[in-house]
JSON list of C-alpha atoms in Angstrom, two decimals:
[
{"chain": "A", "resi": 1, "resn": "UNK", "atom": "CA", "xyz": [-18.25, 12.41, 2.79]},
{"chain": "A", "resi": 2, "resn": "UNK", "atom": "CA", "xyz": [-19.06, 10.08, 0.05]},
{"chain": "A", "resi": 3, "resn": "UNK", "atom": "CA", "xyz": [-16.45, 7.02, 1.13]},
{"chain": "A", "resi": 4, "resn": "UNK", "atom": "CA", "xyz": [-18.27, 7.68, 4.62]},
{"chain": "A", "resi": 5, "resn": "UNK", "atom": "CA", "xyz": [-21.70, 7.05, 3.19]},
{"chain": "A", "resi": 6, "resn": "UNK", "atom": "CA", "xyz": [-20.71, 4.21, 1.25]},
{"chain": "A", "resi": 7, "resn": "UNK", "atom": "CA", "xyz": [-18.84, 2.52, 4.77]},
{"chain": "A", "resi": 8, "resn": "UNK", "atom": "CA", "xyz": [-22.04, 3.08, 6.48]},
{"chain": "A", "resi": 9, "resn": "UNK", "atom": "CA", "xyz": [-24.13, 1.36, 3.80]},
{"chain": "A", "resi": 10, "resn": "UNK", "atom": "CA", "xyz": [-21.58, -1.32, 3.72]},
{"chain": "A", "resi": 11, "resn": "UNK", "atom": "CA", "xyz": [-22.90, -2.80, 6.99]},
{"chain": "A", "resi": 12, "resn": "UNK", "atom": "CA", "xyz": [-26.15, -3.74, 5.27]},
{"chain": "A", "resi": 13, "resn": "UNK", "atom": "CA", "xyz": [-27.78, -6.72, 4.66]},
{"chain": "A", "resi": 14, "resn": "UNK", "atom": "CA", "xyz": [-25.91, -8.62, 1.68]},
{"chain": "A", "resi": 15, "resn": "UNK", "atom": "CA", "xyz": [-28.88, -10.55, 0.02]},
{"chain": "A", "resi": 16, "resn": "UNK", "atom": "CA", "xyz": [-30.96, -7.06, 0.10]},
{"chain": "A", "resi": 17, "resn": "UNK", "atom": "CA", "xyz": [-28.01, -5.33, -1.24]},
{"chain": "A", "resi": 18, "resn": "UNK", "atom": "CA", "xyz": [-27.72, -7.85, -4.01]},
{"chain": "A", "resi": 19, "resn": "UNK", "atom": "CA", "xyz": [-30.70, -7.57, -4.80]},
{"chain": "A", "resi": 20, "resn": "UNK", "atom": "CA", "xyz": [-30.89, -3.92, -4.99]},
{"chain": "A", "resi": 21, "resn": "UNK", "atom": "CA", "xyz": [-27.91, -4.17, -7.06]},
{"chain": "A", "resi": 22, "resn": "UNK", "atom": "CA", "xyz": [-29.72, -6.43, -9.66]},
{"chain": "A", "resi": 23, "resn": "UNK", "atom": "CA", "xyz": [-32.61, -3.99, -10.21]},
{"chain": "A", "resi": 24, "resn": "UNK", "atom": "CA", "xyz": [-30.07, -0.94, -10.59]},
{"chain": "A", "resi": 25, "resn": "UNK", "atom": "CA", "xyz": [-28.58, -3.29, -13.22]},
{"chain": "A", "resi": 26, "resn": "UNK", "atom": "CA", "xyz": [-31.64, -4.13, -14.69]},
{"chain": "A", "resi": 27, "resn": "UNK", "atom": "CA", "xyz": [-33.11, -0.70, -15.59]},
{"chain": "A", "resi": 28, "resn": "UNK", "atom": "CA", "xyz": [-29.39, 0.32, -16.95]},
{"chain": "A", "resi": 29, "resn": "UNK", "atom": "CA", "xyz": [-29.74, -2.37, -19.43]},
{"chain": "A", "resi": 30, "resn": "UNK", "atom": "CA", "xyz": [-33.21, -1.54, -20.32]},
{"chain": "A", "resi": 31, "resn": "UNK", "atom": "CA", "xyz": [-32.46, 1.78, -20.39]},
{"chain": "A", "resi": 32, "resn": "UNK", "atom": "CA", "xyz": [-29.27, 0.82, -22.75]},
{"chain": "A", "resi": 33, "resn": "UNK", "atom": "CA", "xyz": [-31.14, -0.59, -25.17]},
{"chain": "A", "resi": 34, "resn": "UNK", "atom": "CA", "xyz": [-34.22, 0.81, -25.47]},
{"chain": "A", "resi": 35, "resn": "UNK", "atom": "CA", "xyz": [-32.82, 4.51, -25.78]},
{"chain": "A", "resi": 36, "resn": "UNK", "atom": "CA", "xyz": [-29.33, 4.88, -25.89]},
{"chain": "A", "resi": 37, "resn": "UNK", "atom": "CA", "xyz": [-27.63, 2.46, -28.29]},
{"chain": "A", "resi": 38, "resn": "UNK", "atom": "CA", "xyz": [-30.44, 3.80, -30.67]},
{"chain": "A", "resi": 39, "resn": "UNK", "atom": "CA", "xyz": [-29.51, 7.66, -30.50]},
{"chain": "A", "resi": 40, "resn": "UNK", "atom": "CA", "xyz": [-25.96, 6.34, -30.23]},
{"chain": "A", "resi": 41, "resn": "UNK", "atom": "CA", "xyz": [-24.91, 8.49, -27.93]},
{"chain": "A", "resi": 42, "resn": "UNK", "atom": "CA", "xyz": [-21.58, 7.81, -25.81]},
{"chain": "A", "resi": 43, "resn": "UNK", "atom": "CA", "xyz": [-21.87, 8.91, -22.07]},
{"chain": "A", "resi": 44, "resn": "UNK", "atom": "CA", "xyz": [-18.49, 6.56, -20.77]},
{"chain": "A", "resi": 45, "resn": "UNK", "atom": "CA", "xyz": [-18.29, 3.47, -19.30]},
{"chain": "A", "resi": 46, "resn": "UNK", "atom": "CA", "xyz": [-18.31, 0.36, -20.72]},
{"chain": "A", "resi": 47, "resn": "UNK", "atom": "CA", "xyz": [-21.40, 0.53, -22.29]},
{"chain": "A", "resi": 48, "resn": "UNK", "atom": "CA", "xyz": [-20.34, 3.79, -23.91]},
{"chain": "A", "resi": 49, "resn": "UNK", "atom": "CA", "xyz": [-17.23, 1.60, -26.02]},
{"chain": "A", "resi": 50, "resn": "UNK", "atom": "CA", "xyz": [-19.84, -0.58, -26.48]},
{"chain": "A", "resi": 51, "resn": "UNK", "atom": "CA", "xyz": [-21.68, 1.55, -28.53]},
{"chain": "A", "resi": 52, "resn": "UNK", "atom": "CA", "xyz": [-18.81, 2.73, -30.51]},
{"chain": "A", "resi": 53, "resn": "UNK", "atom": "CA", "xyz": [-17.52, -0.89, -31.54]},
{"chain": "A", "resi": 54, "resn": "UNK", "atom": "CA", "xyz": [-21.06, -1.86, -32.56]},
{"chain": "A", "resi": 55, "resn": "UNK", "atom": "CA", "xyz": [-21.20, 0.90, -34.92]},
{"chain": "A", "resi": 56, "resn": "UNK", "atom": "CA", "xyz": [-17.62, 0.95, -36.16]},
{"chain": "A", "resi": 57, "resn": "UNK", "atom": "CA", "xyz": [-17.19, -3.07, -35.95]},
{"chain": "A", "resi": 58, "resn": "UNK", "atom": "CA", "xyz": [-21.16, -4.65, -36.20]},
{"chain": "A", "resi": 59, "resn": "UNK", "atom": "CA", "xyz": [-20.03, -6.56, -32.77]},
{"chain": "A", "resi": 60, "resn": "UNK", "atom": "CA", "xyz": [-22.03, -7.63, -29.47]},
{"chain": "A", "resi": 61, "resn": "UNK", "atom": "CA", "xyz": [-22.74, -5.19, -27.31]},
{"chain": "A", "resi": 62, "resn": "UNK", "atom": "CA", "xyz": [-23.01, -7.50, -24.55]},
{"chain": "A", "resi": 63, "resn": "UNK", "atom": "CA", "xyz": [-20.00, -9.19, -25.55]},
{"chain": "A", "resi": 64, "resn": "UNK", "atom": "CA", "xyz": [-17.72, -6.14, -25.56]},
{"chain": "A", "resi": 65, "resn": "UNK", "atom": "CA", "xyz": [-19.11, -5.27, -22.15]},
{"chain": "A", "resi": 66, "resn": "UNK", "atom": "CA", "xyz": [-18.61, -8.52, -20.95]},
{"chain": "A", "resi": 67, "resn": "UNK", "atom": "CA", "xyz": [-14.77, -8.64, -21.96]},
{"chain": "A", "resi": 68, "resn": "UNK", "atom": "CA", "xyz": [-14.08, -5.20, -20.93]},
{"chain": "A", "resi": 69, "resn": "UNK", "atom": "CA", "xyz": [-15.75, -6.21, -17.37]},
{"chain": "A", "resi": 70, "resn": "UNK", "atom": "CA", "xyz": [-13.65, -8.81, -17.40]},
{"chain": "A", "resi": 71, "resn": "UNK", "atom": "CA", "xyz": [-10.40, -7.04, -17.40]},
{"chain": "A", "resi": 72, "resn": "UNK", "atom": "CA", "xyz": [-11.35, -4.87, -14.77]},
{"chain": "A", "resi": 73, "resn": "UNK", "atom": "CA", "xyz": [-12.31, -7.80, -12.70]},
{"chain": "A", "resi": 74, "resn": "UNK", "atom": "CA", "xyz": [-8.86, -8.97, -13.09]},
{"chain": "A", "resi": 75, "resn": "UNK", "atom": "CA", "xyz": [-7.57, -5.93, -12.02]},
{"chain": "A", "resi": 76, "resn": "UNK", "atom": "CA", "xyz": [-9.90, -5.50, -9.25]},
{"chain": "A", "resi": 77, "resn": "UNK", "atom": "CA", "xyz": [-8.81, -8.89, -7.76]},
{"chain": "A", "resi": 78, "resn": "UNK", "atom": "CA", "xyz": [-5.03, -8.16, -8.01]},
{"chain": "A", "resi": 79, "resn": "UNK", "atom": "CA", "xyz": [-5.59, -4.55, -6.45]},
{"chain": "A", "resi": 80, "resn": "UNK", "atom": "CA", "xyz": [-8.92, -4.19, -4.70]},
{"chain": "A", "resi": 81, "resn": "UNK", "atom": "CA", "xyz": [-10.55, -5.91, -1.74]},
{"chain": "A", "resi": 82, "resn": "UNK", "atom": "CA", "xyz": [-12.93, -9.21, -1.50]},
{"chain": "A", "resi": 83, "resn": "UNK", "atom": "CA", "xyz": [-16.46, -7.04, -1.49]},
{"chain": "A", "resi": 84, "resn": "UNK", "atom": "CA", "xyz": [-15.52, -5.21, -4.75]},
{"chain": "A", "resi": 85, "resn": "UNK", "atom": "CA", "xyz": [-14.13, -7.89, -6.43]},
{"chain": "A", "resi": 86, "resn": "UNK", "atom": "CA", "xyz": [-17.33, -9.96, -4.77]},
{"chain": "A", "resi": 87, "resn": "UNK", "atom": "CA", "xyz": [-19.62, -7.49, -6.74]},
{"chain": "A", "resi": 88, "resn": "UNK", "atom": "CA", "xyz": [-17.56, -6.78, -9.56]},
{"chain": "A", "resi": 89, "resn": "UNK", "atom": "CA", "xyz": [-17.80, -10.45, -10.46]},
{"chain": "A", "resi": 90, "resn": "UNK", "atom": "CA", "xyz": [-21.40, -10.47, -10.29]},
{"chain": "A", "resi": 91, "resn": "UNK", "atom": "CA", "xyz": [-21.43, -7.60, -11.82]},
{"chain": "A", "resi": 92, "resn": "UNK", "atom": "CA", "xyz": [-19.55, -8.88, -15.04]},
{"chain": "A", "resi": 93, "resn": "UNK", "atom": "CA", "xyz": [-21.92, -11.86, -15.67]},
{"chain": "A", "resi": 94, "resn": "UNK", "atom": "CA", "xyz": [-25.17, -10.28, -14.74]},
{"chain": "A", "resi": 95, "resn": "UNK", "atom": "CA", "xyz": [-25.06, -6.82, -16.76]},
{"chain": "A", "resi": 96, "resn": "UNK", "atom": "CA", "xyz": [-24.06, -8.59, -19.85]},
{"chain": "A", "resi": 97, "resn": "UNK", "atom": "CA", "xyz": [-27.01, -10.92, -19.21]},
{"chain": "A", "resi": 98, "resn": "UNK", "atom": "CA", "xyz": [-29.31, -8.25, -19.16]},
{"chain": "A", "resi": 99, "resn": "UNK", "atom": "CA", "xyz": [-27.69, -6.46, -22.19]},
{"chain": "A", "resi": 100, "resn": "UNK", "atom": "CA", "xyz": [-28.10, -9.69, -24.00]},
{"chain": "A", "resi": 101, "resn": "UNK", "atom": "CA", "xyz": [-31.91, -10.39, -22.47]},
{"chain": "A", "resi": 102, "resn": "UNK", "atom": "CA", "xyz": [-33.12, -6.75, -23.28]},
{"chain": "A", "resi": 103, "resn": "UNK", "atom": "CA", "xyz": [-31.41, -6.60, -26.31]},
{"chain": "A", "resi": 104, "resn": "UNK", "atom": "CA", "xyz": [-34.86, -6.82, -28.75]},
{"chain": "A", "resi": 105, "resn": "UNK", "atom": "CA", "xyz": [-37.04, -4.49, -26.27]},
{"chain": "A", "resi": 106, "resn": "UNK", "atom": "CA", "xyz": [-37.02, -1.98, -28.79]},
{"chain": "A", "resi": 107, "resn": "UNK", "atom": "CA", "xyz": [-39.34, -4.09, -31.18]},
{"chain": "A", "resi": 108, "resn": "UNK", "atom": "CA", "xyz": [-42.17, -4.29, -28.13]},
{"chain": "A", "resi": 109, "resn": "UNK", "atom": "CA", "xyz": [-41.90, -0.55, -26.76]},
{"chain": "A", "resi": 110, "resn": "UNK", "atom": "CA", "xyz": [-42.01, 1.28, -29.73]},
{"chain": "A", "resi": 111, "resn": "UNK", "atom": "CA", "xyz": [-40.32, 5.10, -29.26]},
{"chain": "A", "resi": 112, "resn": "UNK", "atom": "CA", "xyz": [-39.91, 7.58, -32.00]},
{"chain": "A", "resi": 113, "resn": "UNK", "atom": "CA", "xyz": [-36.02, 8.45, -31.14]},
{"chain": "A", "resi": 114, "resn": "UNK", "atom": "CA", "xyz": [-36.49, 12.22, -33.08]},
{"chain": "A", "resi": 115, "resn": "UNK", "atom": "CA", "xyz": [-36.86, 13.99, -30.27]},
{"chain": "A", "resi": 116, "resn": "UNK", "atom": "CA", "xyz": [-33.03, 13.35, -29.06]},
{"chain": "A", "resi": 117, "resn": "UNK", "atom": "CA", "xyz": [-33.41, 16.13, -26.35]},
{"chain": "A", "resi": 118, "resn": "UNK", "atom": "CA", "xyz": [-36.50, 14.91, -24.47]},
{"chain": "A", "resi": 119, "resn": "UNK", "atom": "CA", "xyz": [-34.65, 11.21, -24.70]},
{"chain": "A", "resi": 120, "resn": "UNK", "atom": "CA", "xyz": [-31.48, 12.39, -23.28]},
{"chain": "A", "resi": 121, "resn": "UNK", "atom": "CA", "xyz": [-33.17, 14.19, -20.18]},
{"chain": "A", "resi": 122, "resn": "UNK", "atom": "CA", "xyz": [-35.37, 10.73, -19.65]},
{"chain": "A", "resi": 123, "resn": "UNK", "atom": "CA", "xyz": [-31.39, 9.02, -20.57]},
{"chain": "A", "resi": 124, "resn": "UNK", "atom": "CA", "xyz": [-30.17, 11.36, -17.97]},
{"chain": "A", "resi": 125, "resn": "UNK", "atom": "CA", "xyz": [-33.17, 10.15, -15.35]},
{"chain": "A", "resi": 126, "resn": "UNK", "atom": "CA", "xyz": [-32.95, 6.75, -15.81]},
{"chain": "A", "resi": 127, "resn": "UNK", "atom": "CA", "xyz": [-28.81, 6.56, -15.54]},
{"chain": "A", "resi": 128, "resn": "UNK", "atom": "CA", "xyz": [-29.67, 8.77, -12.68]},
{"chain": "A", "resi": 129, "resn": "UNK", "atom": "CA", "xyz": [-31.97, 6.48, -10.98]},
{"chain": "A", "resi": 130, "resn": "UNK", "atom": "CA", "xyz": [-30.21, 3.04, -11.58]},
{"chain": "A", "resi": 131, "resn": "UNK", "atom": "CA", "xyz": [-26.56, 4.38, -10.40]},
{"chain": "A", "resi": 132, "resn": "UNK", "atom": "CA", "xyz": [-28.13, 5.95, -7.26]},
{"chain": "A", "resi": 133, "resn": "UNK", "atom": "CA", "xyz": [-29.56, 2.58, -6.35]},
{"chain": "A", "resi": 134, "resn": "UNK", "atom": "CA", "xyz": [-26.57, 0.61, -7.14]},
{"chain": "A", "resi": 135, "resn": "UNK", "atom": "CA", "xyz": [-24.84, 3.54, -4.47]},
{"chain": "A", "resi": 136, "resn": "UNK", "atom": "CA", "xyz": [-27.07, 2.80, -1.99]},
{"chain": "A", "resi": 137, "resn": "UNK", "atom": "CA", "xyz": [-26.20, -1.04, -2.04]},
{"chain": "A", "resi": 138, "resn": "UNK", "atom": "CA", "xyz": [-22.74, 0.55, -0.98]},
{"chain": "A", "resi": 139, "resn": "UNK", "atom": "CA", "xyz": [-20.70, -2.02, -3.41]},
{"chain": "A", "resi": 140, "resn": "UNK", "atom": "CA", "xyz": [-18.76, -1.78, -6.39]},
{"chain": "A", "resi": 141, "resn": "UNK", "atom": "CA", "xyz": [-20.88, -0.40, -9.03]},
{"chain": "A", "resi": 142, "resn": "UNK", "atom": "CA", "xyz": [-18.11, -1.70, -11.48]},
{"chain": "A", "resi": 143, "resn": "UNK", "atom": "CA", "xyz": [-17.34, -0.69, -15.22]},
{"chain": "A", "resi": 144, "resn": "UNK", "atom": "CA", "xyz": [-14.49, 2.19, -15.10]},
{"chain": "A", "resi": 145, "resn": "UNK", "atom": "CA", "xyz": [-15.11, 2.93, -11.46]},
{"chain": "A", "resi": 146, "resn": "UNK", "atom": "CA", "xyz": [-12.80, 0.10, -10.72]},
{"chain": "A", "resi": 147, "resn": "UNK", "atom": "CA", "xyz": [-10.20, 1.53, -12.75]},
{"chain": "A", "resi": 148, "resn": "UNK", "atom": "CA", "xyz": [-10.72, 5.20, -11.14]},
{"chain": "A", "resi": 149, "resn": "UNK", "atom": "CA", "xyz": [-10.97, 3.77, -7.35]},
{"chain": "A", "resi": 150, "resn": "UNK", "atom": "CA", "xyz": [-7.47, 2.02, -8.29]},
{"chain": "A", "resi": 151, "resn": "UNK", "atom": "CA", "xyz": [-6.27, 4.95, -9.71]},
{"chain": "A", "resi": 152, "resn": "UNK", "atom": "CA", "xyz": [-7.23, 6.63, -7.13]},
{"chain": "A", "resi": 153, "resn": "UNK", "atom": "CA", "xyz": [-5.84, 3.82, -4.12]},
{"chain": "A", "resi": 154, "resn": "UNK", "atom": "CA", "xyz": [-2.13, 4.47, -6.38]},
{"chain": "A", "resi": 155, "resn": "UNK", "atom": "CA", "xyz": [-2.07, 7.87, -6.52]},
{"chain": "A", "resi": 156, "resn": "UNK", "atom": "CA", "xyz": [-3.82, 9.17, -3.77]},
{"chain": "A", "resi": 157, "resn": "UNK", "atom": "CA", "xyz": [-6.34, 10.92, -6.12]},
{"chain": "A", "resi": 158, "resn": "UNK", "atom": "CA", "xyz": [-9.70, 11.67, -6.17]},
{"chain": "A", "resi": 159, "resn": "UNK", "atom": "CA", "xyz": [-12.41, 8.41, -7.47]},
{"chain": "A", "resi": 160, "resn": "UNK", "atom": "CA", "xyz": [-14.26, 11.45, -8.72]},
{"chain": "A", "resi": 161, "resn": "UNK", "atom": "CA", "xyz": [-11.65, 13.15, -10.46]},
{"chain": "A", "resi": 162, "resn": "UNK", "atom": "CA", "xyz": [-10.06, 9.59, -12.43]},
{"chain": "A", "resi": 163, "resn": "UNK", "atom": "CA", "xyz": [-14.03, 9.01, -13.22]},
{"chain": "A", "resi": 164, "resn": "UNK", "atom": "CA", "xyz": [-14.16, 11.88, -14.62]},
{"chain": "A", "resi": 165, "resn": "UNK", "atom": "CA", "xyz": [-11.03, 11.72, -17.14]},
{"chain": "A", "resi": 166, "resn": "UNK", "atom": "CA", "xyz": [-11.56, 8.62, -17.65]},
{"chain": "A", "resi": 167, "resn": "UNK", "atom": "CA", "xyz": [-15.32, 9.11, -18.85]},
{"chain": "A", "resi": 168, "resn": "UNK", "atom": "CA", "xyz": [-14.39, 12.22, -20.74]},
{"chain": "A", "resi": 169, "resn": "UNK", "atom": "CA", "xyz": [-11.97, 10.52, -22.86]},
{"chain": "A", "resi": 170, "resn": "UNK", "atom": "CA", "xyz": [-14.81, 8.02, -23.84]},
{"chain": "A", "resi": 171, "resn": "UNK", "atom": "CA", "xyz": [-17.13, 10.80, -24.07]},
{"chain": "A", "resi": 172, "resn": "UNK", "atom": "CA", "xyz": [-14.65, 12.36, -26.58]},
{"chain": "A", "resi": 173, "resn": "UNK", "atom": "CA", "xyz": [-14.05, 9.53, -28.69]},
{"chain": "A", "resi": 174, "resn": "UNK", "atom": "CA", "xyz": [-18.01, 8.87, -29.27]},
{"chain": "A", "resi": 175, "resn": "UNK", "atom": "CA", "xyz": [-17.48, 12.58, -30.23]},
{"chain": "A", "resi": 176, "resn": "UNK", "atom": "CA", "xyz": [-15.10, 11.68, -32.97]},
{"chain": "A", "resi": 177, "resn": "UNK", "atom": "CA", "xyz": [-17.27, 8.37, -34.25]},
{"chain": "A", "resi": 178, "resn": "UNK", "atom": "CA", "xyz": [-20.95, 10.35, -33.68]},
{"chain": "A", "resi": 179, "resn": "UNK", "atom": "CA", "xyz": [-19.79, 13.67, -34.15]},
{"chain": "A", "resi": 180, "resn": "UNK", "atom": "CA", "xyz": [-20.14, 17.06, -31.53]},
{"chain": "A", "resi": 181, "resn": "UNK", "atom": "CA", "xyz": [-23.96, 17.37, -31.35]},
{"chain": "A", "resi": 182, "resn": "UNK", "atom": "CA", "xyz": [-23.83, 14.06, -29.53]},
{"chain": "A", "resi": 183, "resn": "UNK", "atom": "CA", "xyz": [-21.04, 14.87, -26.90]},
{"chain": "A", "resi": 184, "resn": "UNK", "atom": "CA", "xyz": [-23.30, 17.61, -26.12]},
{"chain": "A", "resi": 185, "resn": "UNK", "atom": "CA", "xyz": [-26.35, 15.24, -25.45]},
{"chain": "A", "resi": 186, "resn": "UNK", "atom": "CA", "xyz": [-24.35, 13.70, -23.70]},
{"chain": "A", "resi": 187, "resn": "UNK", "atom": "CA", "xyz": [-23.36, 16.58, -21.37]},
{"chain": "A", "resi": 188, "resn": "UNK", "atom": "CA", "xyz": [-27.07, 17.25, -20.62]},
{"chain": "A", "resi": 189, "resn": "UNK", "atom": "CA", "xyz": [-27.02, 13.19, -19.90]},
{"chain": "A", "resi": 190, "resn": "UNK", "atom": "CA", "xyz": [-23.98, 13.59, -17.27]},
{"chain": "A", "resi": 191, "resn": "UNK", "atom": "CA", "xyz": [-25.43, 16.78, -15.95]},
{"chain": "A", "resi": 192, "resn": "UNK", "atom": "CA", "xyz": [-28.42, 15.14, -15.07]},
{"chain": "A", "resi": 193, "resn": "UNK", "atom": "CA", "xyz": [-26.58, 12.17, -13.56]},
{"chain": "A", "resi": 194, "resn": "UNK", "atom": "CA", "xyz": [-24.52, 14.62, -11.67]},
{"chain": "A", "resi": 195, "resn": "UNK", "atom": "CA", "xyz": [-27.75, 16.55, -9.89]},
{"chain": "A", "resi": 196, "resn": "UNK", "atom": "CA", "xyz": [-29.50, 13.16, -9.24]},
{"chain": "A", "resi": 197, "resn": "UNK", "atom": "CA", "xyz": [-26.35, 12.52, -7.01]},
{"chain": "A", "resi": 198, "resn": "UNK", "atom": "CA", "xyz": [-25.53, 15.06, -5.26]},
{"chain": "A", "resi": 199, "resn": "UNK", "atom": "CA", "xyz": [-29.47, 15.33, -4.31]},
{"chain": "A", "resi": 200, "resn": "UNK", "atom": "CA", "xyz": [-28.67, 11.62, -2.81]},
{"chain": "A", "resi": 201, "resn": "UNK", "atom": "CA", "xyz": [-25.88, 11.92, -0.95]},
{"chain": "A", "resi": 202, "resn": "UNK", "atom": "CA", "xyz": [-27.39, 15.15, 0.94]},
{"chain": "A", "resi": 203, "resn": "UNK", "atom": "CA", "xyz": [-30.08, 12.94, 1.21]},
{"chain": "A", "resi": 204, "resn": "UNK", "atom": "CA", "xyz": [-27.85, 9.95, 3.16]},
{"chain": "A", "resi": 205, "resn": "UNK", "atom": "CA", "xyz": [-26.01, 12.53, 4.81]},
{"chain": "A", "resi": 206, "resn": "UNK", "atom": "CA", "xyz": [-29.14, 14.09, 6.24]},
{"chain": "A", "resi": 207, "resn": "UNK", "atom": "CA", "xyz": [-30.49, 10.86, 7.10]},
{"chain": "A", "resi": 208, "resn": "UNK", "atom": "CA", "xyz": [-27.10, 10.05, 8.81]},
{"chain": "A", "resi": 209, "resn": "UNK", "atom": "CA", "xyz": [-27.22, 13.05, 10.95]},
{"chain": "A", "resi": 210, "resn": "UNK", "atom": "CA", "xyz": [-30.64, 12.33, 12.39]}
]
């Protein structure tokens, strides 16, 4: 149902789905910074080794991003079509741009981070809100879901299966860096996420059926 969606979407407007794709971008990097790389917690993606290097290794968050991105954009162009290599390209510049950009919003919105539970539903919320409208743009929404749709073109498994070992094992190694009480933040985090879209695709799918 969900590669049906996304097909359907596909049809839309480029410019509007670029620019849809910018804002999703946008609050993820905000969102980043202002709450996650502070409570250090490790949800997957690239963002998620991110975190870990900076903490282990004092490097760049946007600069780790940025060269993971750009491995996976290599790979997407040597195994995955013109529109997600189109996106993931844009993709690998702009998110690291707005990594970089937001990087010192922490000094103007001042948050006490104590309260890690309340943070991690709002964490949850705001991953929730910026992935669902990268979906809706129907492109690549890049990071490890290149690697899990190529996975998943090879082996004729599911995109939501590979995400989901492939996240885990990030997931896990925050674990062993931050210790166990943040792997299960980050549950609550993923939960969230998870809820967000499957309320979203029944959405689409009700939408479609009018």
């Amino acid at each position: 149902m969900e590669n049906n969606i996304i097909d359907t979407i596909s049809k839309r407007n480029y410019i509007k789905r670029y620019l849809l794709l910018t804002i999703g971008l946008l609050i993820s990097a905000i969102n980043y910074n202002l709450l996650v790389l502070p409570l250090e917690i490790v949800c997957g993606g690239t963002s998620g080794i991110a975190t870990i290097l900076n903490y282990l290794l004092n490097l760049e968050p946007s600069l780790i991003i940025f060269f993971q991105s750009f491995i996976l954009l290599i790979l997407c162009f040597c195994f995955l079509g013109i529109d997600d290599t189109t996106a993931m390209a844009y993709i690998t510049i702009v998110y690291p741009l707005f990594i970089r950009a937001t990087s010192g919003i922490i000094e103007i919105f001042i948050i006490n981070h104590e309260d890690i539970l309340l943070l991690s539903i709002f964490i949850g919320i705001l991953t929730g809100i910026s992935n669902g409208i990268i979906f809706k743009t129907g492109l690549n929404n890049g990071g490890y879901g290149v690697l899990s749709k190529i996975i998943s073109n090879k082996k004729k498994a599911s995109i939501t299966k590979s995400n989901m070992i492939i996240n885990s094992i990030i997931v896990l190694a925050g674990g062993a860096v931050f210790g166990i009480n943040k792997v299960l933040y980050a549950i609550i985090i993923l939960i969230i996420q998870l809820l967000l879209r499957i309320l979203q695709l029944h959405h689409l799918s009700a939408l479609r059926s009018v």
